[in-house]
Amino acid sequence: MIPAQVDWDSIVSSVFVFDNYGELLVLLSNSLWAGALLGLVGGLVGTFVMMRDLAFSVHGIAELSFAGAAAALLIGSDIVTGSLLGSVVAALIIGFMGLRARDSNSFVGVLMPFGLGLGILFLSLYEGRSSNKFSLLTGQIVSVSPVQLTSMIVLSIVVVAGLLFVWRPLTFASTDPVVAEARGLPVRTLSIVFMVLLGISVAMSVQIVGALLVLALLITPAAAAMNLTVAPARIVVLSVVFAELSMVGGILLALGGSIPISPYVTTISFLIWLVTRVIRGLRERGSSYRRGGSEKHPHGGGQDPHLHGQGPRGSPSP
C-alpha cells in the first residue's frame, strides 16, 4: 500500500482561517473579555501555586471539576455550577488532607484518575451532542454567552478580592510557613482559603481551556516569570502579562481557525516559557563566567599592586 500524502495546505487552512475575521471578532467579543479575565486570574493565582508547589494539585482539582461539569451536563443542569462545585470540593479535600498528611501528592495522584474516570462515565451516559463532551476536555471559546461572562466576572472579582485580602500573610506563609506559624499567622486557615480560591480559578479555566490543559494557564505563565526574576512584585506582573498573552493571543488565533482554543493557548504559553528559560540559562552562564573570572583575578584583571612596586598603601615594596 502506498501511504497517502499529507495535505499540508488543508492542515494549514484548518489552523489559520481568517475569512470574515472582523465580523467574528465583533460577534465573539464576549470570548475576548472572558479570556482577559482568565489571564488576570490565572496570572495572579499561578504565582502562589508555584510558590506553594501546588502544580500537581491543580491537575487533581481540574479532574474533579471536569467530573462535576460532566455530571451537570448529564442531568441537564448548569455546567458552570457543576464545574465550580467539583473544583471547590476537590480543593477542600486536598487542602485538608495536605495539612494532615505528608503524602498529599500521593493522595492527589489517587484523586486524579478517580475524577477523570467519573467524568468519562458521566459523558458516556450523556446522549446529547458530542461537541459538548469534547469541549469539557479541550475547551471551547465560541460559546461564551452574556450569562457565562457575567458569572466569570463575579467569580473573578471574588478571587482577586480574596487574594488582595490575604496577600501579605499568604505570601509570608507560602515562602516560610514554619516562621509564619511561629509568629502567630493562621497558616492552616490561609491554606484552606487559598485552596478555595484556586478551586474557583480552576473552574473558570476549565470552561475555556478544558480540564486536560488547565495547567497551561495556572502554571506555565508563573513558571516563565520565575525564569526572569526573583522579585515577588515582578513575578506577579510578568505572570499576568504572560497569561494574558497566552489567553488573548490564543483566542485571536482560535477565532480564525477551526480547531479548539486549547492548542493555541498551550503553544503560546510553552513558547513564552521556552524563551524565558533560554534567557535564564544565558544569564546563569554569564554569571558563572564572571564569578570564575573574579576568582581567578581577585584584584581585577590580574594586576597585583606589589608587581608594580607599590605596597598596600602606595609605598614602595620592600
XYZ file of C-alpha atoms in Angstrom:
318
model
C 0.000 0.000 0.000
C 1.194 3.492 -0.833
C 0.774 5.836 2.132
C -1.429 8.800 1.439
C 0.336 12.112 1.141
C -0.179 14.635 3.887
C -2.209 17.566 2.622
C -0.329 20.356 4.339
C -2.409 23.056 2.647
C -5.545 21.556 4.151
C -3.948 21.365 7.589
C -2.742 24.967 7.489
C -6.099 26.183 6.213
C -7.838 24.467 9.126
C -5.476 26.044 11.645
C -5.490 29.556 10.179
C -8.706 30.646 8.510
C -9.215 34.387 8.540
C -12.259 34.711 6.307
C -14.715 37.253 7.743
C -12.379 37.661 10.705
C -13.553 41.171 11.535
C -17.160 40.064 11.798
C -16.215 37.138 14.026
C -14.212 39.430 16.258
C -17.226 41.645 16.859
C -19.636 38.747 17.349
C -17.378 36.949 19.809
C -16.281 39.920 21.893
C -17.536 38.058 24.996
C -14.869 35.462 24.362
C -12.121 38.084 24.402
C -13.356 39.520 27.681
C -13.569 36.033 29.147
C -10.006 35.325 28.065
C -8.768 38.588 29.562
C -10.423 37.738 32.871
C -8.863 34.278 32.869
C -5.452 35.748 32.092
C -5.689 38.095 35.076
C -6.917 35.425 37.487
C -4.563 32.758 36.174
C -1.517 35.014 36.414
C -2.274 36.042 39.995
C -3.238 32.610 41.306
C -0.478 30.855 39.392
C 2.159 32.851 41.250
C 1.052 31.412 44.582
C 0.611 27.958 43.044
C 4.288 27.953 42.126
C 5.357 29.437 45.467
C 3.430 26.741 47.359
C 4.443 23.931 44.962
C 0.826 23.007 44.129
C 1.176 22.287 40.407
C 0.158 18.667 40.898
C -2.847 19.696 42.972
C -4.100 21.940 40.162
C -4.366 18.935 37.895
C -6.227 16.959 40.550
C -8.712 19.798 41.068
C -9.209 20.080 37.303
C -10.147 16.410 37.043
C -12.877 16.695 39.680
C -14.017 19.952 38.117
C -14.398 18.029 34.868
C -16.379 15.341 36.695
C -18.687 17.971 38.191
C -19.240 19.615 34.807
C -19.912 16.230 33.168
C -22.424 15.351 35.888
C -24.205 18.677 35.353
C -24.264 18.037 31.606
C -25.779 14.608 32.175
C -28.631 15.804 34.398
C -29.286 18.918 32.348
C -28.052 21.370 34.972
C -25.748 24.369 34.636
C -22.258 23.252 33.621
C -20.573 26.225 35.309
C -22.219 25.378 38.622
C -21.252 21.714 38.340
C -17.662 22.585 37.469
C -17.473 25.044 40.357
C -18.848 22.559 42.876
C -16.427 19.866 41.727
C -13.465 22.241 41.947
C -14.280 23.604 45.383
C -14.938 20.146 46.830
C -11.648 18.871 45.397
C -9.758 21.927 46.668
C -11.128 21.499 50.178
C -10.341 17.775 50.228
C -6.785 18.328 49.009
C -6.304 21.248 51.387
C -7.398 19.381 54.483
C -5.535 16.207 53.533
C -2.405 18.182 52.738
C -2.480 19.712 56.204
C -2.757 16.403 57.994
C -0.507 14.191 55.921
C 2.851 14.484 54.268
C 1.856 12.268 51.369
C -0.502 14.838 49.822
C 0.983 14.201 46.355
C 0.085 10.546 46.656
C -3.443 11.488 47.630
C -3.743 13.828 44.639
C -2.425 11.046 42.416
C -5.203 8.789 43.667
C -7.836 11.502 43.286
C -6.926 12.421 39.693
C -7.801 9.139 37.943
C -10.937 8.828 40.066
C -12.180 12.241 38.937
C -11.232 11.598 35.320
C -12.903 8.183 35.320
C -16.031 9.600 36.936
C -16.219 12.339 34.309
C -15.779 9.868 31.459
C -18.561 7.724 32.947
C -20.948 10.681 33.006
C -20.033 11.647 29.448
C -20.581 8.090 28.209
C -24.094 8.186 29.672
C -24.816 11.562 28.079
C -26.722 11.225 24.820
C -26.519 14.817 23.656
C -24.153 16.469 21.181
C -20.634 15.097 21.084
C -19.212 18.620 20.807
C -20.389 19.311 24.356
C -18.418 16.308 25.592
C -15.306 17.297 23.694
C -15.342 20.907 24.895
C -15.174 19.856 28.555
C -11.800 18.233 27.902
C -10.239 20.578 25.350
C -12.057 23.850 25.877
C -14.478 25.974 23.927
C -14.345 29.723 23.449
C -17.027 30.435 20.853
C -19.973 29.749 23.141
C -19.379 32.277 25.922
C -22.813 33.743 26.494
C -23.573 37.003 28.321
C -24.753 34.942 31.301
C -21.491 32.978 31.396
C -19.462 36.168 31.046
C -21.353 37.718 33.955
C -20.680 34.677 36.119
C -16.994 34.811 35.194
C -16.841 38.500 36.123
C -18.374 37.754 39.520
C -16.026 34.823 40.137
C -13.016 36.882 39.045
C -13.937 39.641 41.484
C -14.247 37.065 44.264
C -10.836 35.555 43.501
C -8.976 38.856 43.072
C -10.587 40.413 46.153
C -9.828 37.300 48.189
C -6.196 37.316 47.095
C -5.781 41.008 47.863
C -7.280 40.500 51.311
C -4.801 37.762 52.283
C -1.918 38.802 50.022
C 0.748 39.710 52.586
C 0.133 36.919 55.116
C -0.331 34.399 52.303
C 2.977 35.438 50.751
C 4.733 35.054 54.101
C 3.092 31.690 54.761
C 3.973 30.495 51.240
C 7.658 31.402 51.438
C 8.349 30.330 55.030
C 5.390 28.529 56.666
C 7.345 27.463 59.757
C 8.374 31.003 60.699
C 4.931 32.329 59.756
C 3.252 29.866 62.101
C 5.747 30.662 64.847
C 4.800 34.330 64.554
C 1.134 33.551 65.046
C -0.162 33.631 61.470
C -3.128 31.282 60.819
C -1.220 29.181 58.289
C -3.889 26.453 58.113
C -6.705 28.910 57.553
C -4.709 30.735 54.878
C -4.027 27.445 53.129
C -7.706 26.496 53.055
C -8.730 29.959 51.839
C -6.203 29.804 49.031
C -7.294 26.305 48.018
C -10.890 27.548 47.695
C -9.720 30.470 45.537
C -7.668 28.023 43.481
C -10.710 25.797 43.031
C -12.755 28.737 41.722
C -9.950 29.663 39.323
C -9.722 26.115 38.008
C -13.488 26.006 37.441
C -13.267 29.209 35.419
C -10.350 27.894 33.378
C -11.962 24.534 32.611
C -14.798 26.330 30.817
C -12.363 27.866 28.320
C -9.206 25.756 28.003
C -10.635 22.415 29.142
C -9.813 20.113 32.032
C -6.816 18.482 30.408
C -4.861 21.644 29.640
C -5.653 23.933 32.557
C -2.003 23.829 33.669
C -1.081 25.985 30.671
C -2.914 28.877 32.282
C -2.316 28.356 36.012
C 1.267 27.057 35.930
C 3.217 27.946 32.788
C 2.960 31.792 32.905
C 4.103 31.922 36.536
C 6.907 29.448 35.832
C 8.039 31.604 32.911
C 8.014 34.711 35.102
C 10.176 32.976 37.699
C 12.724 32.270 34.985
C 13.305 36.008 34.601
C 13.230 37.399 38.137
C 13.060 36.533 41.821
C 11.403 39.781 42.913
C 7.843 38.919 44.054
C 6.230 42.035 42.552
C 7.886 41.495 39.175
C 6.921 37.829 39.181
C 3.264 38.747 39.659
C 3.315 41.381 36.906
C 5.129 39.153 34.411
C 2.910 36.188 35.249
C -0.222 38.220 34.481
C 1.314 39.601 31.265
C 2.316 36.123 30.050
C -1.091 34.675 30.937
C -2.842 37.493 29.064
C -0.638 36.970 26.022
C -1.413 33.253 26.051
C -5.170 33.620 26.534
C -5.944 36.628 24.360
C -3.437 35.578 21.708
C -4.837 32.052 21.709
C -8.384 33.358 21.340
C -7.447 35.645 18.461
C -5.859 32.702 16.641
C -8.686 30.314 17.512
C -11.279 32.675 16.070
C -9.530 32.390 12.736
C -9.260 28.599 12.782
C -11.392 25.521 13.007
C -9.730 23.735 15.929
C -10.299 24.244 19.688
C -8.654 27.072 21.566
C -6.513 24.927 23.857
C -3.748 24.062 21.332
C -3.215 27.752 20.631
C -3.101 28.701 24.325
C -0.773 25.861 25.269
C 1.568 26.536 22.336
C 1.874 30.248 23.088
C 2.413 29.663 26.803
C 5.021 26.985 26.101
C 6.913 29.233 23.668
C 6.927 32.022 26.262
C 8.305 29.619 28.878
C 10.908 28.307 26.417
C 12.183 31.792 25.588
C 12.394 32.759 29.259
C 14.189 29.505 30.067
C 16.793 30.242 27.397
C 17.252 33.765 28.789
C 17.682 32.320 32.274
C 20.270 29.842 31.009
C 22.242 32.604 29.292
C 22.157 34.700 32.454
C 23.348 31.822 34.607
C 26.149 31.052 32.176
C 27.245 34.697 32.131
C 27.063 34.898 35.925
C 29.158 31.768 36.367
C 31.687 33.069 33.845
C 32.013 36.378 35.727
C 32.368 34.539 39.037
C 35.074 32.357 37.566
C 36.933 35.414 36.271
C 36.759 37.237 39.591
C 38.041 34.180 41.446
C 40.935 33.830 39.037
C 41.810 37.565 39.225
C 40.733 38.751 42.670
C 42.418 42.178 42.243
C 40.712 42.909 38.914
C 42.346 41.905 35.673
C 45.091 40.052 37.486
C 47.089 43.220 38.284
C 48.837 42.843 41.632
C 49.932 46.207 43.077
C 53.079 44.596 44.519
C 54.254 43.775 40.987
C 54.337 47.483 40.132
C 56.494 48.475 43.004
C 53.641 49.623 45.215
C 52.775 48.282 48.637
C 49.360 48.069 50.154
C 49.281 51.841 50.853
C 51.109 53.084 47.807
C 54.576 52.845 49.419
C 57.452 51.069 47.681
C 57.569 47.383 48.234
C 60.390 46.069 50.312
